[in-house]
XYZ file of C-alpha atoms in Angstrom:
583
model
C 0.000 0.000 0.000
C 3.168 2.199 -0.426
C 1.699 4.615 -3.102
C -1.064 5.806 -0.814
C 1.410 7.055 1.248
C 2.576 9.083 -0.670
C 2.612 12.347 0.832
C 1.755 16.059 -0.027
C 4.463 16.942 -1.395
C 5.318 13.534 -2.832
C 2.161 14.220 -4.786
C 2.879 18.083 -5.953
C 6.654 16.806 -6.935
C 4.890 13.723 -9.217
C 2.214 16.610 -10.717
C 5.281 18.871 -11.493
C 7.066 16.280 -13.415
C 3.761 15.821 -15.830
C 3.391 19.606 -15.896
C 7.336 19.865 -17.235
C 6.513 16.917 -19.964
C 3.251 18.552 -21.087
C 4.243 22.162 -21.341
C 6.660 21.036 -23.924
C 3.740 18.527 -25.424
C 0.455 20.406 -24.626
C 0.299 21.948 -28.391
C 0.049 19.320 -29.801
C -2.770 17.581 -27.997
C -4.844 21.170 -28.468
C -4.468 21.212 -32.349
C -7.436 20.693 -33.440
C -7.999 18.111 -36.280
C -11.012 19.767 -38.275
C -7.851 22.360 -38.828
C -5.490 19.889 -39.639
C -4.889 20.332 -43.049
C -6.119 24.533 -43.331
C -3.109 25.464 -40.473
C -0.966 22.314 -41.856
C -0.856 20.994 -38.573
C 1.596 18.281 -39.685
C 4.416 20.490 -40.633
C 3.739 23.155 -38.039
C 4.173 20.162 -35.201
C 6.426 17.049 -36.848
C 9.412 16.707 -38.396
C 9.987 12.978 -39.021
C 7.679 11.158 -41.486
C 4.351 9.732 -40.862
C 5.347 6.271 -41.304
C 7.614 6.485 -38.555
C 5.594 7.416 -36.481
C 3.024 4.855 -37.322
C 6.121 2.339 -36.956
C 7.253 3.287 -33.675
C 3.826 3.709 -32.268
C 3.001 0.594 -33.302
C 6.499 -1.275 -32.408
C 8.268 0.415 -30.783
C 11.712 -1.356 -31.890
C 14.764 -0.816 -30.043
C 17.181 -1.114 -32.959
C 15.279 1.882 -34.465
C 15.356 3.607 -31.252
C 19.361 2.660 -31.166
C 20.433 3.802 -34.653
C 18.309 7.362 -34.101
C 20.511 7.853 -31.086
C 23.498 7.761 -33.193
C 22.191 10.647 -35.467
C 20.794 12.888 -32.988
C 21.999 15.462 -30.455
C 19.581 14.977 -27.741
C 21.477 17.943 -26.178
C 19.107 19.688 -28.511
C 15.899 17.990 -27.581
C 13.458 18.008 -24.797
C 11.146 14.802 -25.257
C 12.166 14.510 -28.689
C 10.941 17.658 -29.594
C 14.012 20.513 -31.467
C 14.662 23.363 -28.696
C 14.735 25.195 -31.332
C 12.177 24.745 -33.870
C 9.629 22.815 -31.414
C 9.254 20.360 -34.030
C 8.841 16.561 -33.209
C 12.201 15.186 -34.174
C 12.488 11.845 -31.862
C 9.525 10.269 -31.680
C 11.165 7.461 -29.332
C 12.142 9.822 -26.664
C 8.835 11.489 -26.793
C 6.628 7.729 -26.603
C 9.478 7.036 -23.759
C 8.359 10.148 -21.480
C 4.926 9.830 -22.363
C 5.005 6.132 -20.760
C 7.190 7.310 -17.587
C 4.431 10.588 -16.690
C 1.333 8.420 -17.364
C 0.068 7.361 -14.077
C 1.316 3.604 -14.035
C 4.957 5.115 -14.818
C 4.575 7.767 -11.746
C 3.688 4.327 -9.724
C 1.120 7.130 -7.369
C -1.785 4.146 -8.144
C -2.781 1.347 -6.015
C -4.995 -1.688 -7.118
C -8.387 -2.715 -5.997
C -6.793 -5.440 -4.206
C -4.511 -2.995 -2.164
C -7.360 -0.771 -1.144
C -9.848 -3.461 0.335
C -6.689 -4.794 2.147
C -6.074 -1.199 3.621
C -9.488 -1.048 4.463
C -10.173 -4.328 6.090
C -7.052 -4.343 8.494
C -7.558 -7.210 10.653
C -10.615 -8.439 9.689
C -8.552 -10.527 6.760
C -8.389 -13.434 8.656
C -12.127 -13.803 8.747
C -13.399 -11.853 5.641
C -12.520 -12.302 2.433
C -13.898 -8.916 0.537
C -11.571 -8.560 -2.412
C -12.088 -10.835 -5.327
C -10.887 -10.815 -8.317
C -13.430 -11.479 -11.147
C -13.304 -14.818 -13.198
C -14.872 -14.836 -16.867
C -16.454 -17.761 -15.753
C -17.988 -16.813 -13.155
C -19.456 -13.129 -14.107
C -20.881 -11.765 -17.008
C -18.953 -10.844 -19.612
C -19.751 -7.025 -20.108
C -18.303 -3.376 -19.532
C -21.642 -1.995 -16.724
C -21.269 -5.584 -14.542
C -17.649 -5.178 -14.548
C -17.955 -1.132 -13.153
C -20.859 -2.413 -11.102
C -18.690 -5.281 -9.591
C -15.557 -3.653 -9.108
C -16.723 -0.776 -7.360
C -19.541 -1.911 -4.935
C -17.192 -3.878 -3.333
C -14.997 -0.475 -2.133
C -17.924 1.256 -1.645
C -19.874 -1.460 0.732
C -15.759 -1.752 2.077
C -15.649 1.899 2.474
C -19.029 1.647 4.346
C -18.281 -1.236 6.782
C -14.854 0.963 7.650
C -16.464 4.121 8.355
C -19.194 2.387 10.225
C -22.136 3.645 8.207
C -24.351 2.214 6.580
C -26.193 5.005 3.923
C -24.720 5.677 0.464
C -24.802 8.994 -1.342
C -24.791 7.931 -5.589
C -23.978 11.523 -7.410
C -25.192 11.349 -10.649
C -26.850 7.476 -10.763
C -28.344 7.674 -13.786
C -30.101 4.372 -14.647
C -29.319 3.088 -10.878
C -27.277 0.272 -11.592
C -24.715 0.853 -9.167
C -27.355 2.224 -6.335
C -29.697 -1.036 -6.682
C -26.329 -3.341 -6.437
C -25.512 -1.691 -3.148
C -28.677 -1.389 -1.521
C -30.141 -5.417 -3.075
C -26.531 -6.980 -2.465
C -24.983 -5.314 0.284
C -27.736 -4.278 2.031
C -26.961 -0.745 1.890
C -29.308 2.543 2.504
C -28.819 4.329 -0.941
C -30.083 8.070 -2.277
C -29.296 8.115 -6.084
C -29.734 11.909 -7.116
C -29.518 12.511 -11.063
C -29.563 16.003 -12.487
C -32.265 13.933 -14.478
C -36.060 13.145 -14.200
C -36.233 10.957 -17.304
C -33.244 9.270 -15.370
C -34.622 8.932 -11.493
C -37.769 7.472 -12.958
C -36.647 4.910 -14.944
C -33.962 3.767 -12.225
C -37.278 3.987 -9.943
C -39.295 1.771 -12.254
C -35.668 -0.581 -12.858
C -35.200 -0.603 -9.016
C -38.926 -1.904 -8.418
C -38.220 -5.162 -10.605
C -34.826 -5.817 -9.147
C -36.711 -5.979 -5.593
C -38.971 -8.377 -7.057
C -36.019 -10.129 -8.093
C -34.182 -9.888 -5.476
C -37.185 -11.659 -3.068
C -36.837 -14.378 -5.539
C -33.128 -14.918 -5.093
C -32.932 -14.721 -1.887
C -35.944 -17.328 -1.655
C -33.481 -19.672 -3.892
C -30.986 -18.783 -1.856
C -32.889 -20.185 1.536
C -34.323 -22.665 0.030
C -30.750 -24.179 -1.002
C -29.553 -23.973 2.240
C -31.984 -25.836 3.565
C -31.419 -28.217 0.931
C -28.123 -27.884 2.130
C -28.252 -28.800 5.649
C -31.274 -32.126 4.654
C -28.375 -33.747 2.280
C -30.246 -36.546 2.668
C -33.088 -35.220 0.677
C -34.386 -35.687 -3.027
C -36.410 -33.697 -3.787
C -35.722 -30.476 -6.157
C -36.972 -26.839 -4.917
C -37.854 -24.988 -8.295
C -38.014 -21.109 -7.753
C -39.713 -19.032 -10.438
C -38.207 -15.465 -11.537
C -40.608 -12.868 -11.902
C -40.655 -12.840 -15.868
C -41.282 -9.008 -15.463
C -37.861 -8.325 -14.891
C -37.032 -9.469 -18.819
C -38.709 -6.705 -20.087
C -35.324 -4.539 -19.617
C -33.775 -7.625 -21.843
C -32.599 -7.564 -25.511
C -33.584 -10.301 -27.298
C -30.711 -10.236 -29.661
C -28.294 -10.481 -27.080
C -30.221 -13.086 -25.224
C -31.853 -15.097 -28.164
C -31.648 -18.397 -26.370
C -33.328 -17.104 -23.168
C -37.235 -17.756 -22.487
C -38.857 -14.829 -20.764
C -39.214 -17.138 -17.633
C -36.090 -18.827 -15.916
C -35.645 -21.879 -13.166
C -33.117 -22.213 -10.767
C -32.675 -26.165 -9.506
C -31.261 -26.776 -6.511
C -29.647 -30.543 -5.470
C -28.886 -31.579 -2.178
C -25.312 -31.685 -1.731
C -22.444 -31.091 0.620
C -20.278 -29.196 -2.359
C -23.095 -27.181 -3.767
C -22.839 -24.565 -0.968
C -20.799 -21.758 -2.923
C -22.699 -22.385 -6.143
C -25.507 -21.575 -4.958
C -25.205 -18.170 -3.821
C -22.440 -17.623 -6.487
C -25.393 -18.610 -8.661
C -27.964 -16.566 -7.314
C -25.513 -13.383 -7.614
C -25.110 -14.216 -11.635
C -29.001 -14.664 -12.121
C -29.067 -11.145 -10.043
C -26.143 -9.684 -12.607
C -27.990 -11.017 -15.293
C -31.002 -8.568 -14.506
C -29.700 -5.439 -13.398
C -27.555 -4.965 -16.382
C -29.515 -6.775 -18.577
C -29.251 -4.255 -21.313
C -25.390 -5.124 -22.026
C -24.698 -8.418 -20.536
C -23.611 -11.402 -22.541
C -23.922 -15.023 -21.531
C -21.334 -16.198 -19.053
C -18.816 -19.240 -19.887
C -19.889 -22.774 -18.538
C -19.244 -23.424 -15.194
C -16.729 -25.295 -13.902
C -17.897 -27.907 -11.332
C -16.982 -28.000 -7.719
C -15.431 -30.920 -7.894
C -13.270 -29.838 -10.737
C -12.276 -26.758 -8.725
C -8.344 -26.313 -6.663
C -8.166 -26.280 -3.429
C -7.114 -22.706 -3.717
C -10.472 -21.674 -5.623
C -12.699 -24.262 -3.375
C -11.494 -21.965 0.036
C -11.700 -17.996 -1.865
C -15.378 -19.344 -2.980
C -16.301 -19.595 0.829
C -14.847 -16.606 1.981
C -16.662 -14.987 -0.546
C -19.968 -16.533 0.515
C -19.068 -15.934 4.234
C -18.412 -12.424 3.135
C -22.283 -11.944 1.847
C -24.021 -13.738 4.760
C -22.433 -11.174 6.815
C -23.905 -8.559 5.191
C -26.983 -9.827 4.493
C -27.915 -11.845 8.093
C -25.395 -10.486 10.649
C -25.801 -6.857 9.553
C -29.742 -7.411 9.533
C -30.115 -4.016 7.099
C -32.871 -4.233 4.608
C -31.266 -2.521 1.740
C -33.206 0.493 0.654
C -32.702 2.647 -3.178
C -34.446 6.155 -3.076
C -33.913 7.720 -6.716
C -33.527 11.563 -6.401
C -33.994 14.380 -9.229
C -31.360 17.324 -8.115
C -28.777 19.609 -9.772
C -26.020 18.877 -7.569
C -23.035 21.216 -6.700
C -20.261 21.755 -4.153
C -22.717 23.964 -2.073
C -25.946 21.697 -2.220
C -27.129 21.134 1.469
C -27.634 17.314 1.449
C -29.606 17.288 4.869
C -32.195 19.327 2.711
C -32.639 16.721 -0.121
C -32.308 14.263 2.023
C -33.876 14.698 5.402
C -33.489 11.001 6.891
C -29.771 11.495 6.173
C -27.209 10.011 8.964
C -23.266 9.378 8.152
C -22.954 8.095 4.533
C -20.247 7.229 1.891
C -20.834 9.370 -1.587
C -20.214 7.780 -4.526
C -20.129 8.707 -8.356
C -19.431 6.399 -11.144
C -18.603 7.998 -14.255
C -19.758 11.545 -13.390
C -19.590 13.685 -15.895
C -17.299 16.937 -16.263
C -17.217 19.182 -13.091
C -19.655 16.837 -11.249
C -16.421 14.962 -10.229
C -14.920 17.922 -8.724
C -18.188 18.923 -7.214
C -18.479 15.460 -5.305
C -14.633 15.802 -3.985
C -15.442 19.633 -2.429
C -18.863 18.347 -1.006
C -17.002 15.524 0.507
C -14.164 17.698 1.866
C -17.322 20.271 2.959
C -20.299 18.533 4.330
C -19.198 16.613 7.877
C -21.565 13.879 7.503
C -19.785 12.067 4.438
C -17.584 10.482 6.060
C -15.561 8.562 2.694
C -15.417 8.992 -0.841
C -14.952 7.275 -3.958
C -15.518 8.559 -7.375
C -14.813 7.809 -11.218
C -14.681 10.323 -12.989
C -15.410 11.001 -17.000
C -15.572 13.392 -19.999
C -12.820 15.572 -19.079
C -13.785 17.682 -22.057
C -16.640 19.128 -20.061
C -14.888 20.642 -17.682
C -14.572 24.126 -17.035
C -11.197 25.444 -16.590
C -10.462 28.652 -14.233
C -7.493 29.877 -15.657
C -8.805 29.841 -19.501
C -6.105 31.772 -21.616
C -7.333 30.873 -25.039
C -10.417 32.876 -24.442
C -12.679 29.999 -26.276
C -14.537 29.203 -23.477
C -16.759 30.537 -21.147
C -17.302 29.256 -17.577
C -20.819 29.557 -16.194
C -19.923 29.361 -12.961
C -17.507 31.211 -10.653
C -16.415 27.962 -9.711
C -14.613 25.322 -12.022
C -13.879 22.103 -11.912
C -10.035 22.625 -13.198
C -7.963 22.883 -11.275
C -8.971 21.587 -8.015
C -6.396 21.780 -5.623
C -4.388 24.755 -4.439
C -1.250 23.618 -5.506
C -1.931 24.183 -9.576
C -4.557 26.938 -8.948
C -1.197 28.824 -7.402
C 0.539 28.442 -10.974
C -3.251 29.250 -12.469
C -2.604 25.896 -14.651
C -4.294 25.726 -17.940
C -5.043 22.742 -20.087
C -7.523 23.811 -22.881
C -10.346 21.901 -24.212
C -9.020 19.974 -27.231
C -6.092 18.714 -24.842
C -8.738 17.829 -22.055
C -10.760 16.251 -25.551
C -7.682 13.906 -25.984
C -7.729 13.019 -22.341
C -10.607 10.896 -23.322
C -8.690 9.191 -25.678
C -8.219 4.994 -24.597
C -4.391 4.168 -25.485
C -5.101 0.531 -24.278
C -7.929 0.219 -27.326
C -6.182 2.259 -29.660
C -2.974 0.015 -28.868
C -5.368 -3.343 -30.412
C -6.496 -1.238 -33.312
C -9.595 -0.012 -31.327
C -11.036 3.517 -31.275
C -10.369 6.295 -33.617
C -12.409 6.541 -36.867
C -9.915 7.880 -39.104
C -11.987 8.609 -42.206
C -15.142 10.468 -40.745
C -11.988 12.999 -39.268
C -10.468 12.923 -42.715
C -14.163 14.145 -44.416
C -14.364 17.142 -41.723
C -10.607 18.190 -41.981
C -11.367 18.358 -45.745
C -14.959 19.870 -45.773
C -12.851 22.816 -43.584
C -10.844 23.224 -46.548
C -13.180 23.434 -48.933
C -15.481 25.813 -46.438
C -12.110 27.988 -46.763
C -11.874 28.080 -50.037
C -15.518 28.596 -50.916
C -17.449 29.772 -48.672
C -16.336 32.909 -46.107
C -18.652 31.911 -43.391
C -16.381 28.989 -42.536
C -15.375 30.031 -39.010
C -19.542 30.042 -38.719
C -20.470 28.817 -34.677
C -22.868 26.160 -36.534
C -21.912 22.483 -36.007
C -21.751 20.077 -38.621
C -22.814 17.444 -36.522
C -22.692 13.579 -36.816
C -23.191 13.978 -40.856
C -20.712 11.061 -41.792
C -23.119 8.183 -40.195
C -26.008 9.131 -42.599
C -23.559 9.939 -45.268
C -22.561 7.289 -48.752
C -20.264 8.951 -49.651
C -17.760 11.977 -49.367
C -19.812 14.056 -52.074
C -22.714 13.304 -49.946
C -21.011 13.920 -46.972
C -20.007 17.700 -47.991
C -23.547 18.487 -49.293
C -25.160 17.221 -46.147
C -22.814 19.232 -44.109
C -23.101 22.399 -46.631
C -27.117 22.248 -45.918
C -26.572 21.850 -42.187
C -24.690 25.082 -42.277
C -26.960 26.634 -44.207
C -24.709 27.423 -46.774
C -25.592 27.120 -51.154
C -24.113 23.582 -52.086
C -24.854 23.955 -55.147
C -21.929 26.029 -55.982
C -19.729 23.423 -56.143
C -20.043 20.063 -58.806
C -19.592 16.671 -57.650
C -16.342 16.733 -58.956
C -15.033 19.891 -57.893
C -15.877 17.950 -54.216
C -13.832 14.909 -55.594
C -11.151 16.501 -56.298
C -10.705 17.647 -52.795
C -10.885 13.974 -51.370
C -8.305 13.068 -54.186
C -5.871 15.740 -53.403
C -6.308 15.375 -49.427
C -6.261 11.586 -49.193
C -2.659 11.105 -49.982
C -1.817 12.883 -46.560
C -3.951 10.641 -44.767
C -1.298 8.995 -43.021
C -0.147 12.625 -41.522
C -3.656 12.776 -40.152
C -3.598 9.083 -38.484
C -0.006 9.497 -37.660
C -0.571 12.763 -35.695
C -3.736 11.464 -33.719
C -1.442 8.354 -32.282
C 0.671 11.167 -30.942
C -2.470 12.982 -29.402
C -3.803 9.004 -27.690
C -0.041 8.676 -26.535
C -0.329 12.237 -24.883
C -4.017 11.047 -22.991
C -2.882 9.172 -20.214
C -0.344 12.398 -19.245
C -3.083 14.741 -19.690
C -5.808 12.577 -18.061
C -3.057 11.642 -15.238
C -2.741 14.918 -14.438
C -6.394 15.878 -13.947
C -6.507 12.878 -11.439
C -3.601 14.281 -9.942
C -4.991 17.274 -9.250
C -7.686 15.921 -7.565
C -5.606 13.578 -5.379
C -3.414 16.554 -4.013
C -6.656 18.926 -3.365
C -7.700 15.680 -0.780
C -4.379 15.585 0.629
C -4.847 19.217 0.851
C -7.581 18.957 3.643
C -7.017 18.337 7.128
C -9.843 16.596 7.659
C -8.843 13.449 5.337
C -6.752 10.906 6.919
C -6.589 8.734 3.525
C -6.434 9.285 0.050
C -5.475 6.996 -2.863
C -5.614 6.562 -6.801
C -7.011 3.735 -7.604
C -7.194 1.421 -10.381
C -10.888 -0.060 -10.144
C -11.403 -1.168 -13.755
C -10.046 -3.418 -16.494
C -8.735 -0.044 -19.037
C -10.040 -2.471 -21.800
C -13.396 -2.728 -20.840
C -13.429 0.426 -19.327
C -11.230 2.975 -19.964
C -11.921 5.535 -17.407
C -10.818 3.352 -14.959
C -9.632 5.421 -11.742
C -11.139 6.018 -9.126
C -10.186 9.363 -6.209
C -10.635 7.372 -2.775
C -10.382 9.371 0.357
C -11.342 8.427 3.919
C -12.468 11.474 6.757
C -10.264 11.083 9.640
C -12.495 10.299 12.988
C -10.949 13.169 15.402
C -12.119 15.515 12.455
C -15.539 14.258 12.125
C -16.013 14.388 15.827
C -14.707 18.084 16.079
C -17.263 19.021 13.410
């Protein structure tokens, strides 16, 4: 659990080292790509050739990187960029300090694993909370694997803290709030910005109950089973076939709207049965994006290893759900939440409580930290945070954007609001950016970039409204071809397409494609520059917890697989007791 000791200033020294490394980079992660080819973005940023960047990108080869040393005088360069021309001229050194400022390189994360240990101190011996997830065993599918991963630290957080109500900032469609309050037995207030949102996780949450009275029914009907080994006969439990209604029949095709659970009498059934009631429970509250799970393996089949993690696991949720004796309750909430919103008003049966947010959206992130660091009765934190280009910066030099509010989500702590730190939106834009899919030829959509950064040039050349504050908007999806493409978008602008022939637009797709590879080539660099950029926002947000006296831990935390989910870390931070009771 080293890195969550990390310190204050351990922290600040870690954020100035990605601050050095991106004030030499941060250009080129703000040019934007509809300009690409207008302000020849290429030639402005790069001087090596686009195929070597595609090579070393892709490779990465150390004999490349070996002969390039020979031929360069790195006395000249700061991460492979020319100290003099602030032109790209090593891409090797520049993908080599990209890798050592992301956060994995800074080592400042800890895993799942690492945190539940922290957290559970001496119950290990008795408890087993942390487990890791086996494809065979869990559904295979990006909203299980967030729901999974981060109830348990949340119900962890809970049983550290002592409390026993969860705050859910921005819920959405409830998935995480009706895990916690079905499976953990926890008291949770989902508040979304959104009506259309509370409802439906209102109307979701009423099935899962339903549900969850029919698992539960398996589940004591099993162990009865369980404890009568010496008798036949098969308990059958019906599942409400209401819940199915959420289901997609194309991603279920073999499933019949009603399901049975059989339960046999025998001494090794005892962790596949709850271990199957939790899957048939998976299956329905994320029924919308689940796929089937692999075949099981049988107990008997199983190591000793897996046999004794199974029943710590088990022991782990009749402890919540008998010793506890909590009757987990989900109240769906429709509020605008900020820093300043006085929870004890929205929520008038409110006692200690944990907030949460999973995936919150822009400043909401940074809103949950302050209320956390603010309001005495949350007494832990843990939030994931997303779309980092909808945050509003305080210190905005390029003038581009407006902030609505007095106060922004960027930056957060003290430390970089000091040095009134500025990242801009297209850099925050390719903060978003997944290098772990792009890396297995996921993610960017090279051609629909290629039509826009043309249709800007021919918007330059024809028309003098082409700096116009209209949006072209997601034209390319309806779009056959690029002729179509540029007519559609002409008529979205409002602007005459019929000054230009079909194969006046040809000709611009024929002159423009051959630089292509400049365009692909140059948004690698931007997905290699992500983690940096995206590091650093979760930086910030680390040091302004370690900032306040009132938090005795505070961590980085890897909750997620980045493949399934990319936006994978999570800001943990714990109030320390002597604080709480002063307040």
């Amino acid at each position: 659990m080293k890195p969550s000791c990390y310190s204050l200033t351990e922290i600040q020294r870690r954020i100035d080292e990605v601050k050095r490394f991106l004030s030499v980079t941060l250009a080129v992660a703000n040019a934007h790509t509809v300009e690409f080819f207008t302000h020849d973005v290429w030639k402005r940023f790069v001087a090596v050739s686009p195929q070597e960047v595609l090579s070393a990108v892709s490779s990465g080869s150390d004999q490349q990187r070996e002969s390039q040393h020979k031929e360069l005088d790195h006395s000249k360069t700061t991460f492979g960029f020319c100290v003099n021309s602030n032109r790209l001229v090593d891409i090797h050194e520049l993908l080599e300090a990209a890798k050592a400022r992301s956060l994995s390189g800074l080592g400042v994360c800890v895993s799942r694993d690492e945190l539940l240990q922290h957290l559970r101190g001496n119950e290990l011996d008795s408890v087993e909370i942390a487990t890791e997830l086996e494809p065979d065993e869990f559904m295979n599918s990006k909203k299980s694997h967030e729901v999974q991963c981060m109830s348990k630290v949340v119900a962890c957080l809970a049983r550290h803290c002592g409390v026993k109500q969860v705050i859910d900032v921005g819920s959405g469609k409830g998935y995480l709030s009706s895990f916690l309050s079905l499976q953990y037995g926890l008291q949770v207030f989902g508040i979304d910005s959104s009506s259309t949102n509370t409802h439906g996780a209102q109307e979701r949450n009423r099935k899962l109950k339903k549900f969850s009275r029919a698992y539960h029914k398996c589940t004591k009907a099993a162990w009865t089973q369980v404890e009568a080994p010496s008798s036949r006969q098969k308990e059958v439990v019906e599942i409400n076939p209401e819940l199915n209604q959420d289901r997609d029949p194309l991603a279920e095709s073999g499933c019949q709207q009603e399901e049975r659970v059989s339960v046999n009498a025998s001494p090794d059934t005892e962790s596949e049965l709850n271990l199957e009631a939790g899957e048939l429970f998976l299956s329905a509250l994320s029924a919308d994006v689940i796929q089937p799970s692999s075949p099981r393996v049988p107990p008997s089949q199983l190591s000793a290893e897996e046999r004794e993690r199974r029943k710590r696991e088990n022991l782990e949720k009749k402890t919540w759900t008998r010793a506890e004796g909590v009757n987990g309750v989900f109240s769906p909430l429709t509020s605008y939440v900020t820093a300043q919103t006085e929870l004890r008003e929205l929520v008038t049966e409110l006692e200690e409580a944990v907030v949460v947010g999973l995936h919150t959206c822009g400043d909401l992130a940074a809103s949950t930290l302050r209320m956390f660091a603010a309001k005495p009765e949350l007494s832990a934190v843990c939030g994931v945070g997303c779309c980092y280009h909808l945050l509003s910066e305080e210190f905005n030099l390029d003038g581009l954007e407006k902030p609505l509010q007095t106060v922004c989500g960027f930056p957060l702590s003290q430390y970089l609001r000091n040095q009134s730190w500025f990242c801009g939106r297209n850099a925050r834009m390719s903060a978003c950016l997944a290098l772990e899919r792009v890396s297995l030829g996921q993610g960017i959509q090279m051609e629909s970039l290629f039509y826009r950064a043309v249709l800007h040039v021919i918007l330059r050349d024809h028309y003098s409204s082409y700096k116009s504050e209209k949006r072209v908007g997601n034209v390319y999806s309806r779009a056959k071809s690029f002729v179509d493409y540029v007519r559609r978008a002409l008529r979205r602008l409002e602007l005459d397409d019929s000054k230009l022939c079909d194969s006046d637009i040809q000709s611009y797709h024929d002159t423009y494609e051959a630089r292509m590879d400049e365009m692909h080539a140059f948004n690698l660099l931007k997905v290699t520059l992500a983690p940096c950029i995206e590091g650093l926002i979760l930086l910030d947000r680390l040091c302004y917890l370690k900032e306040q006296e009132n938090v005795s831990f505070s961590a980085l935390v890897q909750l997620f697989d980045p493949l399934l989910s990319p936006r994978c870390y999570a800001v943990v931070g714990v109030k320390s007791l002597a604080m709480k009771l002063k307040s």
